[in-house]
């Protein structure tokens, strides 16, 4: 039985590009997860790989990077912002802005009497607890 399992995991490793051991560590970092079935691990890895492939392909096809024959960060962030399927990634793939523009935004918020900085930090901490 052990040889069959070793043979199976060797085959699975060839079918997935992502490292299963790293994915297992990420899955175990969730407090709800006590044990991870080998099939669940493999399927999670394969689904993640296919999702990343889909995100990259979509971003490349709909981005400006294809003019340079490259996938750029701005292609990914544009996809996260514009495509409903990927909008949940908008916080992870924010659009890049110049530091000077960001500082002007902060100054405007202070002048307008908004306290957005404090609110945002609180939300991030809550998100980390949920993850």
PDB file of C-alpha atoms in Angstrom:
ATOM      1  CA  UNK A   1       0.000   0.000   0.000  1.00  0.00           C
ATOM      2  CA  UNK A   2       2.856   2.383   0.812  1.00  0.00           C
ATOM      3  CA  UNK A   3       4.414   1.845  -2.609  1.00  0.00           C
ATOM      4  CA  UNK A   4       1.086   2.617  -4.289  1.00  0.00           C
ATOM      5  CA  UNK A   5       0.763   5.824  -2.255  1.00  0.00           C
ATOM      6  CA  UNK A   6       4.316   6.859  -3.140  1.00  0.00           C
ATOM      7  CA  UNK A   7       3.678   6.118  -6.806  1.00  0.00           C
ATOM      8  CA  UNK A   8       0.412   8.100  -6.673  1.00  0.00           C
ATOM      9  CA  UNK A   9       1.994  11.129  -5.002  1.00  0.00           C
ATOM     10  CA  UNK A  10       4.824  11.064  -7.553  1.00  0.00           C
ATOM     11  CA  UNK A  11       2.266  11.123 -10.352  1.00  0.00           C
ATOM     12  CA  UNK A  12       0.286  13.877  -8.624  1.00  0.00           C
ATOM     13  CA  UNK A  13       3.402  16.006  -8.261  1.00  0.00           C
ATOM     14  CA  UNK A  14       3.939  15.832 -12.020  1.00  0.00           C
ATOM     15  CA  UNK A  15       0.327  16.890 -12.650  1.00  0.00           C
ATOM     16  CA  UNK A  16       0.652  20.020 -10.504  1.00  0.00           C
ATOM     17  CA  UNK A  17       3.239  22.789 -10.810  1.00  0.00           C
ATOM     18  CA  UNK A  18       2.677  24.215  -7.334  1.00  0.00           C
ATOM     19  CA  UNK A  19       4.504  22.608  -4.382  1.00  0.00           C
ATOM     20  CA  UNK A  20       2.060  20.411  -2.443  1.00  0.00           C
ATOM     21  CA  UNK A  21       4.073  20.766   0.774  1.00  0.00           C
ATOM     22  CA  UNK A  22       3.714  24.574   0.674  1.00  0.00           C
ATOM     23  CA  UNK A  23      -0.017  24.316  -0.018  1.00  0.00           C
ATOM     24  CA  UNK A  24      -0.385  21.885   2.898  1.00  0.00           C
ATOM     25  CA  UNK A  25       1.326  24.449   5.198  1.00  0.00           C
ATOM     26  CA  UNK A  26      -1.036  27.194   4.005  1.00  0.00           C
ATOM     27  CA  UNK A  27      -4.096  24.967   4.483  1.00  0.00           C
ATOM     28  CA  UNK A  28      -2.951  23.903   7.972  1.00  0.00           C
ATOM     29  CA  UNK A  29      -2.549  27.556   8.958  1.00  0.00           C
ATOM     30  CA  UNK A  30      -6.351  27.731   9.145  1.00  0.00           C
ATOM     31  CA  UNK A  31      -7.565  26.898  12.673  1.00  0.00           C
ATOM     32  CA  UNK A  32     -10.585  25.012  11.244  1.00  0.00           C
ATOM     33  CA  UNK A  33      -8.327  22.500   9.479  1.00  0.00           C
ATOM     34  CA  UNK A  34      -7.158  19.551  11.558  1.00  0.00           C
ATOM     35  CA  UNK A  35      -6.133  17.032   8.902  1.00  0.00           C
ATOM     36  CA  UNK A  36      -5.771  17.234   5.135  1.00  0.00           C
ATOM     37  CA  UNK A  37      -6.772  14.377   2.862  1.00  0.00           C
ATOM     38  CA  UNK A  38      -4.207  13.796   0.074  1.00  0.00           C
ATOM     39  CA  UNK A  39      -6.935  14.097  -2.587  1.00  0.00           C
ATOM     40  CA  UNK A  40      -8.173  17.383  -1.108  1.00  0.00           C
ATOM     41  CA  UNK A  41      -4.594  18.690  -1.097  1.00  0.00           C
ATOM     42  CA  UNK A  42      -4.064  17.711  -4.725  1.00  0.00           C
ATOM     43  CA  UNK A  43      -7.405  19.167  -5.861  1.00  0.00           C
ATOM     44  CA  UNK A  44      -6.759  22.435  -3.999  1.00  0.00           C
ATOM     45  CA  UNK A  45      -3.342  22.695  -5.647  1.00  0.00           C
ATOM     46  CA  UNK A  46      -4.752  21.954  -9.107  1.00  0.00           C
ATOM     47  CA  UNK A  47      -7.669  24.380  -8.661  1.00  0.00           C
ATOM     48  CA  UNK A  48      -5.253  27.098  -7.499  1.00  0.00           C
ATOM     49  CA  UNK A  49      -3.003  26.470 -10.470  1.00  0.00           C
ATOM     50  CA  UNK A  50      -5.931  26.652 -12.916  1.00  0.00           C
ATOM     51  CA  UNK A  51      -7.234  29.829 -11.258  1.00  0.00           C
ATOM     52  CA  UNK A  52      -3.851  31.557 -11.517  1.00  0.00           C
ATOM     53  CA  UNK A  53      -3.591  30.425 -15.140  1.00  0.00           C
ATOM     54  CA  UNK A  54      -7.070  31.836 -15.866  1.00  0.00           C
ATOM     55  CA  UNK A  55      -6.279  35.142 -14.114  1.00  0.00           C
ATOM     56  CA  UNK A  56      -3.007  35.493 -16.035  1.00  0.00           C
ATOM     57  CA  UNK A  57      -4.542  34.576 -19.413  1.00  0.00           C
ATOM     58  CA  UNK A  58      -7.526  36.889 -18.928  1.00  0.00           C
ATOM     59  CA  UNK A  59      -5.282  39.758 -17.770  1.00  0.00           C
ATOM     60  CA  UNK A  60      -2.927  39.274 -20.700  1.00  0.00           C
ATOM     61  CA  UNK A  61      -5.738  39.171 -23.284  1.00  0.00           C
ATOM     62  CA  UNK A  62      -7.459  42.249 -21.855  1.00  0.00           C
ATOM     63  CA  UNK A  63      -4.348  44.198 -20.847  1.00  0.00           C
ATOM     64  CA  UNK A  64      -1.924  46.506 -22.558  1.00  0.00           C
ATOM     65  CA  UNK A  65       1.090  44.290 -21.831  1.00  0.00           C
ATOM     66  CA  UNK A  66       0.456  42.174 -24.920  1.00  0.00           C
ATOM     67  CA  UNK A  67       1.788  45.070 -27.015  1.00  0.00           C
ATOM     68  CA  UNK A  68       5.161  44.363 -25.383  1.00  0.00           C
ATOM     69  CA  UNK A  69       4.419  40.618 -25.328  1.00  0.00           C
ATOM     70  CA  UNK A  70       4.465  40.667 -21.516  1.00  0.00           C
ATOM     71  CA  UNK A  71       2.035  40.329 -18.624  1.00  0.00           C
ATOM     72  CA  UNK A  72       2.381  43.355 -16.352  1.00  0.00           C
ATOM     73  CA  UNK A  73       1.290  44.118 -12.803  1.00  0.00           C
ATOM     74  CA  UNK A  74      -0.987  46.855 -14.151  1.00  0.00           C
ATOM     75  CA  UNK A  75      -2.711  44.246 -16.374  1.00  0.00           C
ATOM     76  CA  UNK A  76      -3.453  42.167 -13.243  1.00  0.00           C
ATOM     77  CA  UNK A  77      -4.612  45.143 -11.155  1.00  0.00           C
ATOM     78  CA  UNK A  78      -6.809  46.389 -14.015  1.00  0.00           C
ATOM     79  CA  UNK A  79      -8.440  42.938 -14.218  1.00  0.00           C
ATOM     80  CA  UNK A  80      -9.036  42.904 -10.447  1.00  0.00           C
ATOM     81  CA  UNK A  81     -10.670  46.322 -10.648  1.00  0.00           C
ATOM     82  CA  UNK A  82     -12.708  45.944 -13.844  1.00  0.00           C
ATOM     83  CA  UNK A  83     -13.734  42.271 -14.062  1.00  0.00           C
ATOM     84  CA  UNK A  84     -16.499  41.209 -11.672  1.00  0.00           C
ATOM     85  CA  UNK A  85     -15.083  37.661 -11.401  1.00  0.00           C
ATOM     86  CA  UNK A  86     -11.797  38.972  -9.999  1.00  0.00           C
ATOM     87  CA  UNK A  87     -12.999  41.961  -7.954  1.00  0.00           C
ATOM     88  CA  UNK A  88     -12.367  40.087  -4.700  1.00  0.00           C
ATOM     89  CA  UNK A  89      -8.644  40.478  -5.516  1.00  0.00           C
ATOM     90  CA  UNK A  90      -8.795  44.290  -5.706  1.00  0.00           C
ATOM     91  CA  UNK A  91      -7.281  44.717  -2.209  1.00  0.00           C
ATOM     92  CA  UNK A  92      -4.464  42.280  -3.017  1.00  0.00           C
ATOM     93  CA  UNK A  93      -3.754  43.774  -6.472  1.00  0.00           C
ATOM     94  CA  UNK A  94      -4.319  47.517  -6.005  1.00  0.00           C
ATOM     95  CA  UNK A  95      -3.575  49.920  -8.836  1.00  0.00           C
ATOM     96  CA  UNK A  96      -0.163  51.512  -8.474  1.00  0.00           C
ATOM     97  CA  UNK A  97      -0.150  55.233  -7.853  1.00  0.00           C
ATOM     98  CA  UNK A  98       2.710  57.687  -7.446  1.00  0.00           C
ATOM     99  CA  UNK A  99       3.748  58.456  -3.869  1.00  0.00           C
ATOM    100  CA  UNK A 100       3.194  62.176  -4.553  1.00  0.00           C
ATOM    101  CA  UNK A 101      -0.404  61.470  -5.596  1.00  0.00           C
ATOM    102  CA  UNK A 102      -0.942  59.349  -2.470  1.00  0.00           C
ATOM    103  CA  UNK A 103       0.417  62.113  -0.223  1.00  0.00           C
ATOM    104  CA  UNK A 104      -1.932  64.607  -1.880  1.00  0.00           C
ATOM    105  CA  UNK A 105      -4.842  62.218  -1.229  1.00  0.00           C
ATOM    106  CA  UNK A 106      -3.835  61.992   2.457  1.00  0.00           C
ATOM    107  CA  UNK A 107      -3.636  65.781   2.729  1.00  0.00           C
ATOM    108  CA  UNK A 108      -7.084  66.134   1.147  1.00  0.00           C
ATOM    109  CA  UNK A 109      -8.529  63.578   3.602  1.00  0.00           C
ATOM    110  CA  UNK A 110      -7.060  65.491   6.547  1.00  0.00           C
ATOM    111  CA  UNK A 111      -8.468  68.773   5.210  1.00  0.00           C
ATOM    112  CA  UNK A 112     -11.890  67.190   4.695  1.00  0.00           C
ATOM    113  CA  UNK A 113     -11.801  65.928   8.291  1.00  0.00           C
ATOM    114  CA  UNK A 114     -12.005  62.266   7.309  1.00  0.00           C
ATOM    115  CA  UNK A 115     -10.385  59.613   9.471  1.00  0.00           C
ATOM    116  CA  UNK A 116     -10.109  56.939   6.802  1.00  0.00           C
ATOM    117  CA  UNK A 117      -6.595  55.816   7.764  1.00  0.00           C
ATOM    118  CA  UNK A 118      -7.740  54.589  11.198  1.00  0.00           C
ATOM    119  CA  UNK A 119     -10.812  52.854   9.746  1.00  0.00           C
ATOM    120  CA  UNK A 120      -8.762  51.052   7.084  1.00  0.00           C
ATOM    121  CA  UNK A 121      -6.264  49.745   9.625  1.00  0.00           C
ATOM    122  CA  UNK A 122      -9.081  48.334  11.750  1.00  0.00           C
ATOM    123  CA  UNK A 123     -10.556  46.546   8.737  1.00  0.00           C
ATOM    124  CA  UNK A 124      -7.198  45.027   7.799  1.00  0.00           C
ATOM    125  CA  UNK A 125      -6.756  43.616  11.287  1.00  0.00           C
ATOM    126  CA  UNK A 126     -10.230  42.066  11.144  1.00  0.00           C
ATOM    127  CA  UNK A 127      -9.453  40.573   7.715  1.00  0.00           C
ATOM    128  CA  UNK A 128      -6.259  38.988   9.052  1.00  0.00           C
ATOM    129  CA  UNK A 129      -8.217  37.358  11.875  1.00  0.00           C
ATOM    130  CA  UNK A 130     -10.684  35.873   9.378  1.00  0.00           C
ATOM    131  CA  UNK A 131      -7.990  34.549   7.003  1.00  0.00           C
TER     132      UNK A 131
END
